[in-house]
Coordinates of C-alpha atoms in Angstrom, one line a residue:
X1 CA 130.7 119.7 93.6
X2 CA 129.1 118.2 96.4
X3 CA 129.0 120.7 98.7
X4 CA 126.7 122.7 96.1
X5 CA 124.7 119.8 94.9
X6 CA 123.7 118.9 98.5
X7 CA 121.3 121.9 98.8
X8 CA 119.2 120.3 96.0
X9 CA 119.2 116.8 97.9
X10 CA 118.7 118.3 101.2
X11 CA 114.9 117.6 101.0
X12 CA 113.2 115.0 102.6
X13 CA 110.2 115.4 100.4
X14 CA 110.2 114.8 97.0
X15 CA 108.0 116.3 94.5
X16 CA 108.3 119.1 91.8
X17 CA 109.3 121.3 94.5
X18 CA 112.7 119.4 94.9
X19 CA 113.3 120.6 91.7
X20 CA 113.5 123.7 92.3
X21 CA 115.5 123.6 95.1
X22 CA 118.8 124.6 93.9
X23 CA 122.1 125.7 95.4
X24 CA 122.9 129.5 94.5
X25 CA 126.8 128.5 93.6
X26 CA 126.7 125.2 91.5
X27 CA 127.2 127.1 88.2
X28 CA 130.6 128.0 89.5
X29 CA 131.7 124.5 89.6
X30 CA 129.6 122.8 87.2
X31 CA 131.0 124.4 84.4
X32 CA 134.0 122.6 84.7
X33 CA 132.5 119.3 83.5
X34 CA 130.9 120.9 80.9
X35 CA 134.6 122.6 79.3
X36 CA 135.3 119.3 77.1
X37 CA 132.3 119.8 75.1
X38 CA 133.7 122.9 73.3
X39 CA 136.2 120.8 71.4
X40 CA 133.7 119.0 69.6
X41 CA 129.7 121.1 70.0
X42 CA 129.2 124.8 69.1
X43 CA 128.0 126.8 71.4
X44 CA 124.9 127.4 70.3
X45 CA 123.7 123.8 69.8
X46 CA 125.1 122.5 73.4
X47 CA 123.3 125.8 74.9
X48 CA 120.0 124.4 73.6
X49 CA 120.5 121.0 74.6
X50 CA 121.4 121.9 78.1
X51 CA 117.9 123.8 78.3
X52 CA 116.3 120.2 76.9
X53 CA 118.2 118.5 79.9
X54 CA 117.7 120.9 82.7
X55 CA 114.2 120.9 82.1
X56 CA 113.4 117.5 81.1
X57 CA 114.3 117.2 85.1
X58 CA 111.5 118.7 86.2
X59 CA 109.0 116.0 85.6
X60 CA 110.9 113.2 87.2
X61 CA 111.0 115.1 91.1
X62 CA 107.3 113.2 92.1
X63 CA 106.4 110.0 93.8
X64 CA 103.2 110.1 91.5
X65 CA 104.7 108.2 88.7
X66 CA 105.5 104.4 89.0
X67 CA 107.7 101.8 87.0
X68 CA 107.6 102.6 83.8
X69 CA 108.9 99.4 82.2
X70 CA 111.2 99.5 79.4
X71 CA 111.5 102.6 79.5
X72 CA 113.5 102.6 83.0
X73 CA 116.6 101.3 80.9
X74 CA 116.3 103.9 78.1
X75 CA 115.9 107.3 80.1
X76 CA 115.5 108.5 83.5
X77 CA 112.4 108.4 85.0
X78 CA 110.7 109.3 88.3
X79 CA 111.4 105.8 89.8
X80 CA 115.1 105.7 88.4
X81 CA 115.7 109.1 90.0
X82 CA 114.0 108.1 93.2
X83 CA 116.9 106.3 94.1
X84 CA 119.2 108.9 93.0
X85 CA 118.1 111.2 95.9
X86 CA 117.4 108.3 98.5
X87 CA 119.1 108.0 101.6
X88 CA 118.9 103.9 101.9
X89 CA 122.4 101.9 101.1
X90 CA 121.3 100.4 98.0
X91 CA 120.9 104.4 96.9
X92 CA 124.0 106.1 97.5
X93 CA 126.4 107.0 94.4
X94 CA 123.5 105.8 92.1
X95 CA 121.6 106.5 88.8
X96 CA 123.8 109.8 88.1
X97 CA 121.7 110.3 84.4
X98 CA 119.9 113.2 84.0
X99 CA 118.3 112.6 80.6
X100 CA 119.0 109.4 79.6
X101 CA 119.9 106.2 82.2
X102 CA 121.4 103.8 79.8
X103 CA 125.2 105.4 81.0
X104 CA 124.4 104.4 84.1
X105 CA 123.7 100.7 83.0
X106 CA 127.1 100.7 81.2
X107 CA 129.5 102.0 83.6
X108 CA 127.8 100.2 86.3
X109 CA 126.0 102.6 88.8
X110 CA 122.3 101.8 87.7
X111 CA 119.9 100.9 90.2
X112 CA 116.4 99.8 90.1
X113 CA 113.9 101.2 92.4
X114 CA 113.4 97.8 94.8
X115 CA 109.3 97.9 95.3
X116 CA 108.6 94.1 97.4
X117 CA 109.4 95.2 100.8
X118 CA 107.9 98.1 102.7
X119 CA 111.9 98.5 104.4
X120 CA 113.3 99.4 101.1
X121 CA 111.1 102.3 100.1
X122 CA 113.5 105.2 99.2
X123 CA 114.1 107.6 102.4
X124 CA 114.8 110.9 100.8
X125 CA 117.5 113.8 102.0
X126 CA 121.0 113.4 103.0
X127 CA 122.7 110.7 104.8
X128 CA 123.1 113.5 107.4
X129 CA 120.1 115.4 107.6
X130 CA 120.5 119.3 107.8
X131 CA 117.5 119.7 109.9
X132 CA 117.2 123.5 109.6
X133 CA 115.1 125.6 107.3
X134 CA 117.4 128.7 107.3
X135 CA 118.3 129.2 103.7
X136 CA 121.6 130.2 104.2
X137 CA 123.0 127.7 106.6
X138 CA 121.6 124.9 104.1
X139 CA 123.3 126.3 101.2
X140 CA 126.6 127.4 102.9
X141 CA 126.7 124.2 105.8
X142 CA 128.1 121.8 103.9
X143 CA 131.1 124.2 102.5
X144 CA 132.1 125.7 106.8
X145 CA 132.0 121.4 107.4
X146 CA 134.5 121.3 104.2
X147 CA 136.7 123.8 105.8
X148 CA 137.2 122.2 109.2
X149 CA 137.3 118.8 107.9
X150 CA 140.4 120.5 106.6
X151 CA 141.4 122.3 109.4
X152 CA 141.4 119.4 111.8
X153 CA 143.0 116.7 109.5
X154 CA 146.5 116.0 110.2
X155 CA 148.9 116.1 106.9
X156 CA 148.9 118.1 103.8
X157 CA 148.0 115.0 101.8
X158 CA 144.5 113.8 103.7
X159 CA 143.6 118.1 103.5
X160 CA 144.0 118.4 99.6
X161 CA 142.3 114.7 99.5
X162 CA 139.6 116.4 101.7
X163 CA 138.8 118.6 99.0
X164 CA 139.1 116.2 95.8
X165 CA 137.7 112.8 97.6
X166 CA 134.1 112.1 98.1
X167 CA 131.9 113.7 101.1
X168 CA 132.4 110.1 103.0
X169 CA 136.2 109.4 102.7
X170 CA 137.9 109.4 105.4
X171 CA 142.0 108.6 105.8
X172 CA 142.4 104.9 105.4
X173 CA 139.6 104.4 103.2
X174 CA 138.9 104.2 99.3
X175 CA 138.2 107.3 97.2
X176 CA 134.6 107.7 98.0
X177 CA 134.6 105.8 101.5
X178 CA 133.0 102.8 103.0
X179 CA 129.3 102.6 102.4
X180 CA 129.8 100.4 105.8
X181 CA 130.7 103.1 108.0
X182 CA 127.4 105.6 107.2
X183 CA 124.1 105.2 108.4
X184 CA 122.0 102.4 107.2
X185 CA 118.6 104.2 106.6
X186 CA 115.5 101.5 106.3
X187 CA 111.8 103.1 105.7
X188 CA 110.2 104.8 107.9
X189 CA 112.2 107.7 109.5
X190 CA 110.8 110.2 110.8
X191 CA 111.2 113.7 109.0
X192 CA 112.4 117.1 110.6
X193 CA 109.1 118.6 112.2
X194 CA 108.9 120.9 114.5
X195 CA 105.1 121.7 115.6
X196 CA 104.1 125.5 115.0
X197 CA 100.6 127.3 116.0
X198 CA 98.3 127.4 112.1
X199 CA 98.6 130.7 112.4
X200 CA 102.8 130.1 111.5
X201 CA 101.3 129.0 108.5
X202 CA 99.2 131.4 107.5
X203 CA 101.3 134.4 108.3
X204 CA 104.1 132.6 106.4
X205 CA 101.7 132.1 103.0
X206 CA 101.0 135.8 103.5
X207 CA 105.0 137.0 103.5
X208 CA 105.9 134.8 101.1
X209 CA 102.9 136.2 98.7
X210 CA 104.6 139.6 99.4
X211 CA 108.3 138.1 98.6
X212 CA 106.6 136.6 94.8
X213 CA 105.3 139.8 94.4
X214 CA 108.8 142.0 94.8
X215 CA 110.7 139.5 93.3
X216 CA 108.5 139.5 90.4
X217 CA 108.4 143.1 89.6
X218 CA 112.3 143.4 90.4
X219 CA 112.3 140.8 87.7
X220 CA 110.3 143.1 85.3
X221 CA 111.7 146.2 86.3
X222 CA 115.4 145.3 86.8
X223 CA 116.2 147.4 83.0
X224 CA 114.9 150.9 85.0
X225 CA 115.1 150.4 89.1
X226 CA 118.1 151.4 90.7
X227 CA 121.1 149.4 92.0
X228 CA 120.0 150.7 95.1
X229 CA 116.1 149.2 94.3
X230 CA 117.4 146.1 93.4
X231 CA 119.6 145.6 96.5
X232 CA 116.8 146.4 99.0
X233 CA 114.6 144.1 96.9
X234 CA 117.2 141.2 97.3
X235 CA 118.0 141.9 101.0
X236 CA 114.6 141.9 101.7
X237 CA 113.8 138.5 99.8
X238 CA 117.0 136.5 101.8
X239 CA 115.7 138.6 104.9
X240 CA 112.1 137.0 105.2
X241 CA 113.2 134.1 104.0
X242 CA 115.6 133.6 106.8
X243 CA 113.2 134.9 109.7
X244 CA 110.2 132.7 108.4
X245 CA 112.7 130.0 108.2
X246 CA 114.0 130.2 112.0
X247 CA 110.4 131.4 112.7
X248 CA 109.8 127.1 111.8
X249 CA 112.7 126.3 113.5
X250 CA 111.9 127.7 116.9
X251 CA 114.6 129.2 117.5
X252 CA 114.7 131.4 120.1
X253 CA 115.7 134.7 118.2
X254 CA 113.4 134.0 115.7
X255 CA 110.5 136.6 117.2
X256 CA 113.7 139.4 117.5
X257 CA 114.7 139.0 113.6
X258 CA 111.4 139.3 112.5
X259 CA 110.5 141.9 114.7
X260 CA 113.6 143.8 113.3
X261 CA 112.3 142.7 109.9
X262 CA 109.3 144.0 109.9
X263 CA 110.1 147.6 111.6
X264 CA 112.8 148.3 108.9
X265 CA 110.5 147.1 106.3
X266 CA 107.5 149.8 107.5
X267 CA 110.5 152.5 108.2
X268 CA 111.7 151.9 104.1
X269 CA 107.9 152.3 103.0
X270 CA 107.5 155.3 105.1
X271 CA 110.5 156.4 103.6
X272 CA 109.1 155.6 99.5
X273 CA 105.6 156.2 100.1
X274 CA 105.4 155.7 96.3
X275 CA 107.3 152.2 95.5
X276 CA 103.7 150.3 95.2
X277 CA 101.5 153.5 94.0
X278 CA 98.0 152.6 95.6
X279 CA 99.3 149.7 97.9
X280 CA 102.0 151.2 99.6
X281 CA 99.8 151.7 102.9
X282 CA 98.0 148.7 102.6
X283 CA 101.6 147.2 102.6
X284 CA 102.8 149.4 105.0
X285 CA 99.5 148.4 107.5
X286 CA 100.7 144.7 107.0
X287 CA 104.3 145.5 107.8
X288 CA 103.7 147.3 110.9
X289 CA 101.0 145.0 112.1
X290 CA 103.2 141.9 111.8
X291 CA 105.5 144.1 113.8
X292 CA 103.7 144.9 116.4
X293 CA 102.4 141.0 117.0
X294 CA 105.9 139.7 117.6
X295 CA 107.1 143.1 119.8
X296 CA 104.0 141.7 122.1
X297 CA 105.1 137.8 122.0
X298 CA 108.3 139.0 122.9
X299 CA 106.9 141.1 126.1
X300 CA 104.7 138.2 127.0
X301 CA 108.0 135.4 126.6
X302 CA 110.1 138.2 128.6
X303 CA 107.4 138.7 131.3
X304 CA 106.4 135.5 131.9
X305 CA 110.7 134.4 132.0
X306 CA 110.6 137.2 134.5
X307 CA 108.2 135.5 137.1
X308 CA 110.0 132.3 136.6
X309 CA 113.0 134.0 137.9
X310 CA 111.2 135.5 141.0

């Protein structure tokens, strides 16, 4: 469950964003919790309350919002869920209510947002902070640790308690581990930055304009495109995502993936002149431009590596 739900706690910023920011495989597990509830709510009525829940939700992911007195002990708000994604001791395995925070308060796992000292401020993202921006590493990185947490731990028992325990056990320790042996995170830490020319940024806001605009007519065409349509459109989506990701990263194949990004992109419009009518060339001109910019920043790294050498 964890391994999903990380993804959406992954963010060291909080704000309606966070909300958003969902793992592509926790409707696979959370189902399970959900099973008991057909032995006593028809379908169609818990269908529409888990709607109401999922996007009463929304509004709480912002710092905007202060205490909201009573209220905080009727249902959750922004402060109560604060804590839920914070980082600091007093945080971890707390307010677990989505709509309502009074369970919390019976069964012992509430916690109020502490506001007199500066050190107690709620530090948001993981324990362990992923520190990447590659899509598919955070949504897939906690699972490959899960499976050689597994593979190095001696005895059949500690593997399948591996897999059932929580994310911080560890053999000798209770169920969901010592809150002593993890980090104790105090405000401020510093955030995963890594310093990028402006125009980063701009050419980012520019391909990510041109991902909103395939994914949303592959959204309103998905009844008449073809599988094969729809497939390009998704590879394409997870394809700039990832480059613009490692692109913010730095990492040093990041000019080569976007580079071949860019060149396959210009070789499919060449090939369906017609996919955007009027705008195909325009799109096409953007493609091959972008293409052309990182071929020469990767001459220019290459040759200036070059003298280095000699």
């Amino acid at each position: 469950m964890w391994a999903a739900h990380q993804v959406h706690h992954s963010s060291e910023d909080y704000n309606l964003s966070t909300a958003l920011r969902q793992s592509i495989l926790q409707s696979y597990s959370s189902w399970i919790f959900y099973m008991p509830l057909a032995l006593f709510v028809p379908p169609p009525i818990y269908h529409v309350h888990q709607q109401f829940n999922l996007l009463y939700q929304f509004w709480i992911h912002t710092e905007t919002i202060g205490w909201l007195g009573p209220l905080e002990y009727i249902i959750n708000t922004p402060s109560a869920h604060r804590v839920h994604h914070g980082r600091n001791r007093y945080c971890i395995d707390k307010n677990y209510g989505g709509t309502f925070i009074f369970f919390d308060i019976l069964f012992g796992t509430y916690e109020a947002e502490k506001r007199d000292h500066l050190r107690d401020k709620v530090v948001f993202g993981l324990l362990h902070p992923i520190e990447s921006r590659n899509p598919f590493y955070i949504q897939f990185c906690h699972w490959w640790y899960i499976i050689t947490t597994i593979w190095n731990r001696p005895g059949l028992t500690n593997k399948l308690k591996t897999l059932v325990y929580g994310p911080g056990w560890e053999p000798g320790t209770p169920r969901l581990g010592l809150l002593a042996n993890q980090p104790d995170i105090h405000y401020p830490q510093p955030k995963y930055e890594t310093p990028v020319p402006m125009w980063y940024s701009v050419y980012s806001i520019v391909h990510f304009a041109a991902v909103s605009v395939v994914n949303q007519i592959a959204h309103e065409n998905r009844s008449t495109l073809s599988q094969f349509d729809i497939m390009v459109s998704i590879i394409f989506i997870l394809a700039t995502l990832t480059c613009l990701g490692s692109l913010f990263d730095k990492r040093w194949y990041a000019p080569y993936l976007e580079l071949l990004r860019c060149f396959a992109v210009s070789c499919f419009l060449l090939y369906k002149l017609d996919l955007f009518q009027g705008f195909t060339f325009p799109v096409l001109i953007m493609f091959t431009t972008s293409a052309v910019i990182f071929a020469t920043i990767i001459l220019r790294h290459n040759s200036a590596m070059t003298k280095k050498v000699e």
